[in-house]
Short mmCIF file of C-alpha atoms in Angstrom, two decimals:
data_model
loop_
_atom_site.label_atom_id
_atom_site.label_comp_id
_atom_site.label_asym_id
_atom_site.label_seq_id
_atom_site.Cartn_x
_atom_site.Cartn_y
_atom_site.Cartn_z
CA MET A 24 -142.19 -61.92 90.15
CA ASN A 25 -140.07 -61.74 93.33
CA TYR A 26 -139.66 -57.93 93.55
CA GLY A 27 -137.95 -58.29 96.95
CA VAL A 28 -135.00 -60.20 95.40
CA ILE A 29 -134.86 -57.85 92.39
CA PHE A 30 -134.68 -54.71 94.53
CA TYR A 31 -132.14 -56.40 96.80
CA VAL A 32 -129.85 -57.35 93.95
CA LEU A 33 -130.16 -53.87 92.38
CA GLY A 34 -129.28 -52.39 95.71
CA TRP A 35 -126.14 -54.44 95.82
CA ILE A 36 -125.33 -53.31 92.29
CA MET A 37 -125.48 -49.65 93.39
CA LYS A 38 -123.36 -50.33 96.49
CA SER A 39 -120.82 -52.14 94.30
CA GLU A 40 -120.73 -49.18 91.92
CA ALA A 41 -120.12 -46.86 94.88
CA VAL A 42 -117.01 -48.92 95.63
CA PHE A 43 -115.91 -48.94 92.02
CA LEU A 44 -116.19 -45.15 91.79
CA MET A 45 -113.64 -44.77 94.56
CA PHE A 46 -110.91 -45.96 92.19
CA PRO A 47 -111.12 -42.95 89.83
CA PHE A 48 -111.54 -40.72 92.89
CA VAL A 49 -108.19 -41.96 94.24
CA VAL A 50 -106.59 -41.52 90.81
CA GLY A 51 -107.85 -37.96 90.71
CA LEU A 52 -106.40 -37.27 94.14
CA ILE A 53 -103.03 -38.69 93.06
CA TYR A 54 -102.97 -36.31 90.00
CA ARG A 55 -104.47 -33.46 92.09
CA GLU A 56 -107.47 -33.02 89.83
CA ASP A 57 -110.70 -31.28 90.85
CA THR A 58 -112.66 -33.80 88.80
CA ALA A 59 -111.94 -36.35 91.52
CA TRP A 60 -114.73 -34.91 93.71
CA SER A 61 -117.38 -35.64 91.09
CA TYR A 62 -116.62 -39.35 91.50
CA LEU A 63 -116.86 -39.13 95.31
CA ILE A 64 -120.22 -37.33 95.06
CA THR A 65 -121.57 -39.96 92.64
CA ALA A 66 -120.20 -42.75 94.86
CA ALA A 67 -122.11 -41.25 97.84
CA LEU A 68 -125.30 -41.12 95.80
CA CYS A 69 -124.90 -44.76 94.69
CA LEU A 70 -124.24 -45.82 98.27
CA VAL A 71 -127.30 -44.10 99.68
CA LEU A 72 -129.60 -45.53 96.96
CA GLY A 73 -128.03 -48.94 97.32
CA VAL A 74 -128.47 -49.08 101.09
CA LEU A 75 -132.10 -47.98 100.88
CA MET A 76 -132.91 -50.63 98.26
CA SER A 77 -131.15 -53.51 100.09
CA LEU A 78 -132.22 -52.76 103.65
CA LYS A 79 -134.63 -55.67 103.76
CA SER A 80 -133.23 -59.12 102.98
CA PRO A 81 -135.59 -61.07 100.72
CA LYS A 82 -136.60 -64.64 101.26
CA LYS A 83 -134.14 -67.18 99.93
CA GLY A 84 -134.42 -68.12 96.28
CA GLY A 85 -137.08 -66.93 93.85
CA LEU A 86 -134.76 -65.49 91.20
CA TYR A 87 -135.54 -67.65 88.19
CA LEU A 88 -134.22 -67.24 84.66
CA LYS A 89 -136.81 -64.74 83.43
CA GLU A 90 -136.40 -62.60 86.56
CA GLY A 91 -132.61 -62.95 86.12
CA TYR A 92 -133.02 -61.42 82.67
CA PHE A 93 -135.08 -58.58 84.11
CA VAL A 94 -132.71 -57.75 86.92
CA VAL A 95 -129.59 -57.95 84.72
CA ALA A 96 -131.11 -55.61 82.05
CA LEU A 97 -132.30 -53.14 84.73
CA GLY A 98 -129.00 -53.39 86.55
CA TRP A 99 -126.91 -52.49 83.52
CA ILE A 100 -129.16 -49.55 82.73
CA ILE A 101 -129.01 -48.23 86.28
CA MET A 102 -125.21 -48.69 86.48
CA SER A 103 -124.84 -46.75 83.23
CA LEU A 104 -127.22 -43.93 84.28
CA LEU A 105 -125.30 -43.42 87.51
CA GLY A 106 -121.88 -44.01 86.02
CA ALA A 107 -122.40 -41.26 83.46
CA ILE A 108 -122.95 -38.59 86.16
CA PRO A 109 -119.25 -37.79 86.79
CA PHE A 110 -118.58 -37.16 83.08
CA TYR A 111 -121.54 -34.79 83.02
CA ILE A 112 -121.06 -32.80 86.23
CA THR A 113 -117.37 -32.22 85.52
CA GLY A 114 -118.27 -30.70 82.18
CA GLU A 115 -115.87 -32.97 80.31
CA ILE A 116 -118.86 -34.30 78.40
CA PRO A 117 -121.40 -31.44 78.47
CA ALA A 118 -124.44 -33.32 77.09
CA TYR A 119 -125.81 -36.10 79.32
CA ILE A 120 -126.89 -38.26 76.40
CA ASP A 121 -123.24 -38.17 75.22
CA ALA A 122 -121.99 -38.97 78.75
CA LEU A 123 -124.43 -41.90 78.84
CA PHE A 124 -123.28 -43.09 75.40
CA GLU A 125 -119.63 -43.05 76.52
CA THR A 126 -120.49 -44.83 79.77
CA ILE A 127 -122.54 -47.56 78.18
CA SER A 128 -119.88 -48.00 75.56
CA GLY A 129 -117.42 -48.56 78.41
CA PHE A 130 -119.62 -50.93 80.39
CA THR A 131 -120.54 -53.00 77.34
CA THR A 132 -116.89 -53.06 76.26
CA THR A 133 -117.89 -51.50 72.92
CA GLY A 134 -115.30 -48.74 72.80
CA ALA A 135 -117.33 -46.47 70.52
CA SER A 136 -116.75 -42.87 71.58
CA ILE A 137 -118.34 -39.44 71.07
CA LEU A 138 -115.14 -37.63 72.11
CA ASN A 139 -113.31 -35.58 69.47
CA ASP A 140 -110.22 -35.25 71.66
CA VAL A 141 -109.81 -37.97 74.31
CA GLU A 142 -106.49 -36.53 75.38
CA LYS A 143 -108.25 -33.57 77.01
CA LEU A 144 -109.89 -35.81 79.66
CA SER A 145 -108.50 -35.80 83.19
CA HIS A 146 -106.64 -38.84 84.48
CA ALA A 147 -109.61 -39.69 86.71
CA SER A 148 -112.02 -39.77 83.78
CA LEU A 149 -109.54 -41.64 81.55
CA PHE A 150 -109.17 -44.22 84.26
CA TRP A 151 -112.92 -44.52 84.83
CA ARG A 152 -113.86 -45.05 81.16
CA SER A 153 -111.21 -47.79 80.87
CA PHE A 154 -112.05 -49.27 84.27
CA LEU A 155 -115.59 -49.72 82.97
CA HIS A 156 -114.20 -52.21 80.47
CA LEU A 157 -112.74 -54.25 83.29
CA LEU A 158 -116.06 -54.30 85.12
CA GLY A 159 -118.17 -55.07 82.06
CA GLY A 160 -115.85 -57.59 80.48
CA MET A 161 -116.50 -60.45 82.90
CA GLY A 162 -119.68 -58.92 84.25
CA VAL A 163 -120.70 -57.31 87.51
CA PHE A 164 -123.52 -59.77 88.04
CA VAL A 165 -121.13 -62.68 87.60
CA PHE A 166 -119.14 -61.19 90.46
CA LEU A 167 -122.25 -60.60 92.55
CA SER A 168 -123.60 -64.09 91.93
CA GLY A 169 -120.76 -65.37 94.14
CA LEU A 170 -121.55 -62.88 96.91
CA LEU A 171 -125.29 -63.20 97.34
CA PRO A 172 -125.92 -66.35 99.36
CA MET A 173 -129.69 -65.75 99.68
CA LEU A 174 -130.08 -66.66 96.00
CA GLY A 175 -128.75 -70.13 96.48
CA GLY A 176 -128.46 -72.10 93.24
CA ASN A 177 -130.60 -69.52 91.49
CA SER A 178 -127.59 -67.16 91.29
CA VAL A 179 -126.52 -69.08 88.17
CA ASN A 180 -129.44 -67.35 86.43
CA LEU A 181 -127.62 -64.04 86.81
CA MET A 182 -124.60 -65.59 85.06
CA LYS A 183 -126.76 -66.99 82.25
CA ALA A 184 -128.44 -63.61 81.71
CA GLU A 185 -125.14 -61.70 81.64
CA SER A 186 -122.51 -64.03 80.20
CA THR A 187 -121.89 -64.38 76.47
CA GLY A 188 -122.58 -67.41 74.33
CA PRO A 189 -125.32 -69.95 73.73
CA SER A 190 -125.07 -71.54 77.19
CA VAL A 191 -123.32 -71.00 80.50
CA ASP A 192 -122.35 -73.91 82.72
CA LYS A 193 -120.73 -73.98 86.06
CA LEU A 194 -117.08 -75.06 85.82
CA VAL A 195 -117.36 -76.64 89.31
CA PRO A 196 -120.44 -77.64 91.32
CA ARG A 197 -120.53 -74.49 93.52
CA ILE A 198 -121.33 -71.18 91.84
CA LYS A 199 -119.01 -69.30 94.20
CA ASP A 200 -116.08 -71.47 93.23
CA THR A 201 -116.94 -70.98 89.51
CA VAL A 202 -116.88 -67.19 90.01
CA LYS A 203 -113.56 -67.41 91.82
CA ILE A 204 -112.03 -69.44 89.01
CA LEU A 205 -113.30 -67.11 86.28
CA TYR A 206 -112.11 -63.99 88.04
CA SER A 207 -108.78 -65.57 88.95
CA ILE A 208 -108.12 -66.29 85.27
CA TYR A 209 -109.44 -62.89 84.20
CA LEU A 210 -107.39 -60.87 86.68
CA GLY A 211 -104.38 -63.17 86.37
CA MET A 212 -104.29 -62.58 82.63
CA GLY A 213 -104.57 -58.84 83.21
CA THR A 214 -101.77 -58.82 85.77
CA LEU A 215 -99.47 -60.64 83.35
CA GLU A 216 -100.24 -58.09 80.60
CA VAL A 217 -99.56 -55.16 82.94
CA ILE A 218 -96.17 -56.61 83.87
CA ILE A 219 -95.22 -57.15 80.20
CA LEU A 220 -96.36 -53.58 79.24
CA LEU A 221 -94.26 -52.18 82.10
CA ILE A 222 -91.28 -54.11 80.80
CA CYS A 223 -91.97 -52.62 77.36
CA GLY A 224 -91.49 -49.14 78.82
CA MET A 225 -95.05 -48.02 79.67
CA ASN A 226 -95.83 -46.23 82.94
CA LEU A 227 -98.25 -47.84 85.42
CA PHE A 228 -101.25 -45.66 84.46
CA GLU A 229 -100.94 -46.53 80.75
CA SER A 230 -100.33 -50.18 81.50
CA LEU A 231 -103.40 -50.51 83.73
CA THR A 232 -105.87 -48.62 81.54
CA LEU A 233 -104.79 -50.27 78.27
CA THR A 234 -104.91 -53.68 79.98
CA PHE A 235 -108.43 -52.97 81.15
CA GLY A 236 -109.40 -52.37 77.52
CA THR A 237 -107.55 -55.45 76.33
CA ILE A 238 -108.74 -58.23 78.66
CA GLY A 239 -112.20 -56.66 78.77
CA THR A 240 -112.08 -56.45 74.92
CA GLY A 241 -113.26 -52.88 75.21
CA GLY A 242 -110.87 -50.65 73.28
CA PHE A 243 -110.94 -47.24 74.95
CA GLY A 244 -107.49 -45.71 74.41
CA LEU A 245 -105.65 -42.81 76.05
CA LEU A 246 -104.52 -41.20 72.81
CA ASN A 247 -106.40 -40.01 69.76
CA SER A 248 -104.23 -42.37 67.72
CA SER A 249 -105.46 -45.34 69.84
CA ILE A 250 -102.47 -47.77 69.89
CA GLY A 251 -100.79 -46.46 66.76
CA SER A 252 -98.25 -44.25 68.61
CA TYR A 253 -96.87 -47.08 70.76
CA SER A 254 -93.91 -49.30 70.01
CA PRO A 255 -94.17 -52.55 68.03
CA ALA A 256 -93.49 -54.50 71.24
CA VAL A 257 -96.51 -52.90 72.88
CA GLN A 258 -98.66 -53.52 69.82
CA TRP A 259 -97.67 -57.21 69.67
CA THR A 260 -98.37 -57.59 73.38
CA ILE A 261 -101.83 -56.06 73.18
CA GLY A 262 -102.61 -57.94 70.00
CA ILE A 263 -101.75 -61.31 71.50
CA PHE A 264 -103.66 -60.60 74.73
CA MET A 265 -106.71 -59.50 72.74
CA LEU A 266 -106.59 -62.85 70.91
CA LEU A 267 -106.26 -64.74 74.21
CA SER A 268 -109.16 -62.78 75.74
CA GLY A 269 -111.44 -63.85 72.90
CA MET A 270 -111.07 -67.52 73.76
CA ASN A 271 -113.53 -69.46 75.90
CA TYR A 272 -112.36 -69.24 79.50
CA ALA A 273 -113.21 -72.90 79.94
CA LEU A 274 -110.06 -73.57 77.88
CA TYR A 275 -107.86 -71.97 80.56
CA PHE A 276 -109.70 -73.84 83.32
CA LEU A 277 -109.00 -77.13 81.53
CA LEU A 278 -105.36 -76.25 81.00
CA LEU A 279 -104.93 -75.34 84.64
CA LYS A 280 -106.48 -78.69 85.59
CA ARG A 281 -104.07 -80.35 83.11
CA ARG A 282 -106.92 -81.80 81.12
CA PHE A 283 -105.01 -81.12 77.91
CA LYS A 284 -106.79 -83.63 75.68
CA GLN A 285 -110.20 -82.12 76.49
CA ALA A 286 -108.83 -78.59 76.14
CA PHE A 287 -107.25 -79.14 72.68
CA ALA A 288 -110.42 -80.96 71.51
CA MET A 289 -112.53 -77.79 71.76
CA GLU A 290 -113.86 -77.26 68.26
CA GLU A 291 -114.76 -73.67 68.94
CA ILE A 292 -111.16 -72.74 69.79
CA ARG A 293 -109.84 -74.49 66.71
CA LEU A 294 -112.30 -72.67 64.43
CA TYR A 295 -111.45 -69.35 66.15
CA LEU A 296 -107.74 -69.76 65.51
CA VAL A 297 -108.22 -71.00 61.94
CA ILE A 298 -110.44 -68.06 60.99
CA THR A 299 -107.99 -65.64 62.57
CA ALA A 300 -104.98 -67.21 60.77
CA VAL A 301 -106.75 -67.40 57.36
CA SER A 302 -108.01 -63.76 57.68
CA VAL A 303 -104.53 -62.53 58.51
CA ALA A 304 -102.95 -64.47 55.63
CA LEU A 305 -105.50 -63.23 53.06
CA ILE A 306 -105.20 -59.58 54.15
CA VAL A 307 -101.40 -59.70 54.20
CA VAL A 308 -101.42 -60.92 50.58
CA ASN A 309 -104.00 -58.33 49.60
CA LEU A 310 -102.16 -55.43 51.23
CA GLY A 311 -99.07 -56.14 49.22
CA HIS A 312 -96.54 -53.33 49.61
CA LEU A 313 -98.85 -50.92 51.46
CA TYR A 314 -96.39 -50.89 54.40
CA PRO A 315 -92.56 -50.61 54.12
CA THR A 316 -91.69 -54.12 55.34
CA MET A 317 -93.43 -57.51 55.46
CA GLY A 318 -92.91 -57.56 59.24
CA GLU A 319 -94.91 -54.33 59.64
CA THR A 320 -97.62 -55.62 57.29
CA ILE A 321 -98.03 -58.82 59.37
CA ARG A 322 -98.04 -56.83 62.62
CA GLN A 323 -100.63 -54.35 61.43
CA THR A 324 -102.78 -57.10 59.96
CA PHE A 325 -102.61 -59.38 62.99
CA PHE A 326 -103.41 -56.51 65.33
CA GLN A 327 -106.50 -55.38 63.42
CA VAL A 328 -107.89 -58.90 62.90
CA SER A 329 -107.27 -59.69 66.53
CA SER A 330 -108.91 -56.42 67.60
CA LEU A 331 -112.05 -56.84 65.44
CA ILE A 332 -112.65 -60.57 65.81
CA THR A 333 -112.58 -60.12 69.60
CA SER A 334 -114.67 -56.89 69.37
CA THR A 335 -111.96 -54.92 71.17
CA GLY A 336 -111.68 -52.05 68.75
CA TYR A 337 -108.14 -50.86 69.33
CA ALA A 338 -106.40 -49.66 66.18
CA THR A 339 -102.75 -49.18 65.08
CA THR A 340 -103.57 -47.91 61.59
CA ASP A 341 -106.44 -46.50 59.58
CA PHE A 342 -107.77 -49.83 58.20
CA ASP A 343 -110.60 -47.88 56.54
CA ARG A 344 -108.05 -47.10 53.81
CA TRP A 345 -107.23 -50.74 53.12
CA PRO A 346 -108.35 -52.38 49.85
CA GLU A 347 -112.01 -53.40 49.59
CA PHE A 348 -111.21 -57.12 49.86
CA SER A 349 -109.39 -56.61 53.16
CA ARG A 350 -112.17 -54.36 54.50
CA THR A 351 -114.74 -57.01 53.64
CA ILE A 352 -112.78 -59.66 55.54
CA LEU A 353 -112.72 -57.35 58.56
CA ILE A 354 -116.51 -56.92 58.36
CA VAL A 355 -116.93 -60.70 58.22
CA VAL A 356 -114.81 -61.25 61.36
CA MET A 357 -116.68 -58.40 63.05
CA ILE A 358 -119.96 -60.26 62.49
CA ILE A 359 -118.62 -63.63 63.57
CA GLY A 360 -116.93 -62.43 66.77
CA ALA A 361 -115.09 -64.35 69.44
CA CYS A 362 -115.80 -67.53 71.44
CA ALA A 363 -118.63 -68.11 73.83
CA GLY A 364 -117.58 -67.77 77.42
CA SER A 365 -115.13 -65.05 76.62
CA THR A 366 -115.26 -61.26 77.02
CA GLY A 367 -115.59 -60.77 73.30
CA GLY A 368 -118.69 -59.87 71.30
CA GLY A 369 -120.21 -60.91 68.00
CA ILE A 370 -122.46 -63.85 67.03
CA LYS A 371 -119.85 -66.23 68.56
CA MET A 372 -117.91 -69.15 67.11
CA SER A 373 -120.04 -71.75 68.85
CA ARG A 374 -123.19 -70.49 67.15
CA LEU A 375 -121.42 -70.53 63.82
CA LEU A 376 -120.47 -74.16 64.44
CA ILE A 377 -124.01 -75.13 65.39
CA LEU A 378 -125.38 -73.41 62.27
CA PHE A 379 -122.89 -75.23 59.98
CA LYS A 380 -123.58 -78.59 61.63
CA ALA A 381 -127.33 -78.09 61.46
CA ALA A 382 -127.14 -77.17 57.79
CA ARG A 383 -124.99 -80.28 57.09
CA LYS A 384 -127.46 -82.44 58.98
CA GLN A 385 -130.36 -81.08 56.95
CA ILE A 386 -128.53 -81.83 53.65
CA GLN A 387 -127.76 -85.37 54.82
CA ILE A 388 -131.40 -85.89 55.70
CA PHE A 389 -132.45 -84.82 52.18
CA ILE A 390 -130.01 -87.43 50.76
CA HIS A 391 -130.86 -90.16 53.33
CA PRO A 392 -134.39 -89.43 54.70
CA ARG A 393 -134.38 -92.40 57.07
CA ALA A 394 -130.93 -91.68 58.55
CA VAL A 395 -130.73 -90.62 62.20
CA LYS A 396 -128.24 -87.77 62.51
CA LYS A 397 -127.15 -85.94 65.65
CA ILE A 398 -125.33 -82.65 65.99
CA LYS A 399 -122.24 -82.94 68.15
CA MET A 400 -119.75 -80.43 69.57
CA ASP A 401 -116.68 -81.63 71.39
CA ASN A 402 -118.14 -85.18 71.25
CA ASN A 403 -121.22 -84.02 73.12
CA VAL A 404 -124.70 -84.16 71.55
CA VAL A 405 -126.22 -80.70 70.98
CA ASP A 406 -129.87 -80.98 71.95
CA HIS A 407 -132.69 -79.55 69.84
CA ASP A 408 -133.36 -76.67 72.26
CA ALA A 409 -129.82 -75.39 71.79
CA VAL A 410 -130.18 -75.49 67.97
CA ARG A 411 -133.56 -73.77 68.17
CA ALA A 412 -132.15 -71.03 70.47
CA THR A 413 -129.24 -70.53 68.08
CA ASN A 414 -131.62 -70.08 65.14
CA ALA A 415 -133.79 -67.72 67.15
CA TYR A 416 -130.75 -65.64 68.18
CA ILE A 417 -129.47 -65.31 64.63
CA SER A 418 -132.93 -64.30 63.37
CA ILE A 419 -133.39 -61.73 66.14
CA PHE A 420 -129.82 -60.41 65.69
CA PHE A 421 -130.38 -59.53 62.08
CA ALA A 422 -133.91 -58.19 62.74
CA VAL A 423 -132.50 -55.84 65.36
CA MET A 424 -129.60 -54.88 63.15
CA PHE A 425 -131.65 -53.98 60.07
CA SER A 426 -134.27 -52.18 62.17
CA SER A 427 -131.54 -50.14 63.78
CA VAL A 428 -129.93 -49.34 60.41
CA LEU A 429 -133.38 -48.17 59.14
CA ILE A 430 -133.85 -45.76 62.08
CA VAL A 431 -130.27 -44.46 61.99
CA SER A 432 -130.46 -43.89 58.25
CA MET A 433 -132.94 -41.04 58.90
CA ASP A 434 -129.95 -38.92 59.85
CA GLY A 435 -129.02 -38.93 56.15
CA HIS A 436 -125.52 -40.45 56.35
CA ASP A 437 -124.20 -42.98 53.83
CA PHE A 438 -125.11 -46.64 54.06
CA THR A 439 -121.63 -47.88 54.96
CA THR A 440 -121.48 -45.46 57.91
CA ASN A 441 -124.95 -46.44 59.15
CA PHE A 442 -124.52 -50.14 58.63
CA THR A 443 -121.08 -50.45 60.25
CA ALA A 444 -122.09 -48.09 63.10
CA VAL A 445 -124.98 -50.40 63.99
CA LEU A 446 -122.86 -53.51 63.44
CA ALA A 447 -120.02 -52.13 65.57
CA THR A 448 -122.35 -51.19 68.47
CA LEU A 449 -124.52 -54.35 68.32
CA ASN A 450 -121.39 -56.49 68.26
CA ASN A 451 -119.69 -54.27 70.87
CA MET A 452 -116.95 -53.54 68.41
CA GLY A 453 -116.32 -49.79 68.52
CA PRO A 454 -114.94 -48.58 65.18
CA GLY A 455 -116.67 -49.11 61.85
CA PHE A 456 -115.98 -47.67 58.40
CA ASN A 457 -116.30 -44.29 56.66
CA MET A 458 -117.59 -41.67 59.17
CA VAL A 459 -117.21 -44.10 62.11
CA GLY A 460 -113.80 -45.41 61.05
CA PRO A 461 -110.86 -45.91 63.43
CA THR A 462 -109.83 -42.23 63.18
CA CYS A 463 -113.45 -40.91 63.70
CA ASN A 464 -116.14 -41.01 66.35
CA TYR A 465 -119.91 -41.11 66.88
CA SER A 466 -120.49 -37.50 67.96
CA PHE A 467 -122.24 -36.48 64.74
CA PHE A 468 -125.22 -38.74 65.17
CA SER A 469 -128.56 -37.26 66.30
CA GLY A 470 -129.97 -37.87 69.71
CA ILE A 471 -132.48 -40.47 68.43
CA SER A 472 -129.70 -42.36 66.62
CA LYS A 473 -127.52 -42.32 69.76
CA ILE A 474 -130.36 -43.83 71.77
CA VAL A 475 -130.73 -46.57 69.15
CA LEU A 476 -127.01 -47.24 69.27
CA ILE A 477 -127.08 -47.23 73.08
CA PHE A 478 -129.82 -49.88 72.97
CA ASP A 479 -127.76 -51.89 70.47
CA MET A 480 -124.70 -51.80 72.76
CA LEU A 481 -126.70 -53.05 75.71
CA ALA A 482 -128.57 -55.66 73.62
CA GLY A 483 -125.35 -56.90 72.09
CA ARG A 484 -123.52 -57.22 75.41
CA LEU A 485 -126.44 -59.02 77.09
CA GLU A 486 -127.08 -61.35 74.14
CA LEU A 487 -130.33 -59.63 73.04
CA PHE A 488 -132.90 -61.42 75.16
CA PRO A 489 -132.68 -59.51 78.46
CA MET A 490 -133.13 -56.14 76.71
CA LEU A 491 -135.89 -57.45 74.44
CA LEU A 492 -137.70 -58.96 77.41
CA LEU A 493 -137.45 -55.64 79.23
CA ILE A 494 -139.14 -53.69 76.39
CA THR A 495 -141.83 -56.32 75.69
CA PRO A 496 -145.12 -55.07 77.26
CA SER A 497 -146.59 -58.55 77.64
CA SER A 498 -143.70 -59.66 79.82
CA TRP A 499 -144.52 -56.82 82.25
CA ARG A 500 -148.32 -57.19 82.22
CA ARG A 501 -148.04 -60.72 83.47
CA TYR A 502 -146.54 -59.49 86.74
CA LEU A 503 -148.55 -56.23 87.23
#
C-alpha cells in the first residue's frame, strides 16, 4: 500500500477542512458570537495537522481502487472527528459522542439529529451543520481529485470510492474537467435555489442554509418545525429542488450539451419520476380529507415523497400520523432512494432496474433455456460484473441493516423505532417513524446504539464497501 499517497491526501483533507471552518467563523463574527472562536481554533488545528501530513510529496500514482477505498473511509472519519470539535468546545453539544453524531449526520447528508431544540444553536453552528451538507453532498474527495495532480488518472479511484451508485464514469476524458462540470451544476443549482428563496421572502442566512440541505439532500433545518413554518411557495421551491437533486447529474450534463435524445432515454430517470408520481397519487387518495384543501394535500404529499425518496429528510408535517398505507409507501421510497450519480441516498434506482432486468432474464431462461439474453440499460449492455456487484451490494445492505437493528434493539425500544432508525441512517434519510419521527430526534439512544448508527451513516454514504474494507482485519494484514 502506498502510505505516502494516503498520508498526503489525508493531509490535504485536513487543510481543506481548515478552509471550510473559516466560513462559520466569519458567520460568527458577523453575528458577534463568542462561538466563532471555536471554529478558528479548530481550523488552526486542522491546518497544522494537514501541513505536517502533506509536507512530503509522494511519488506520482499508486492510489489504486482498494487504496482509494481506504483513504476515503479514513478521510471521512477524520473530517468528522475534527469537525465535531467546535460543537463540543462551545458546550452547545456537551457530549462528544453526540457532537460526533451530529457532525457525521451533516457530512453524510443524513439529517438525523440529537438536538432537542435546534433553535438554541448559534448562527455559526447552524451554518456549520448545514454547510456540512454542501460539502458531503457532492463529496470532498471528488473536489480534491481535481486538485491533486500527482495522482494522475488514479484520482478517479477517489471518485469511485466516494460517489453514489453502481458505477462512476468520467463525463469527459480529463478528471479535472469532470469535477468542474459536476461542481458547476451542483453550485449552479444551489445558486438558483438561493435566488428563488430570496424572492419568496427569506433572508440570506435562511436561504443559504436551507439550500445547503436541499441540494446536498441533507435536511438539517433552522427551526424545530423543519420546513413546516414556511410559506407554501418556499415549500414548493424546496420540494422541487429536492426532486431535481435526486436525479443523476449526467442528465444535466447531457441537457447542457443539447444531447436531448440521450438525456430523455435514461431509464433510471424515467423510473425515478414514475415512482415519485405514483407514490404521490396513491398517498393523496389515501389521505382523503386529512388536510383542508386538495391543494394542501398535494403539496404536503409531494414534499414528503420528494424529501424521503431523495433521502433529504425535511418535513412540513408529521407524516408519522398518516394512515398505515401511506406510511408504508414512504418506507418503500426510503429503501429505494434516488438515482445513481446524485447526492441522494438509498439503494438507488439503477440497482433496482438491474435487479428487475436480471430477474426477468432468469425467468426467460427458464422458459427458453437455449436463448441468449443480455441485460441492457439505456441501450448499453450491462456486463456480468455489474450485475454481480449489484447483487452483492443488496445482500450486504440487508445484512448490515438487520445486524444493526439487532444491536440497537438491545436498548429496548419498539421495533418500528429501531428498524426505521437504522433504515433512516443507513439510507442517509434522517427521520423515521415512532420515536424517531419527523417531530422527534435520536438523543434517547444509548452510546453503543449511537456508534452503530454513526457507522451506518458512514457506510450508507460511502456505499458500504469502503467502511467494510476498513474494518476487515484481513485487508489490513496484507499490508502490515
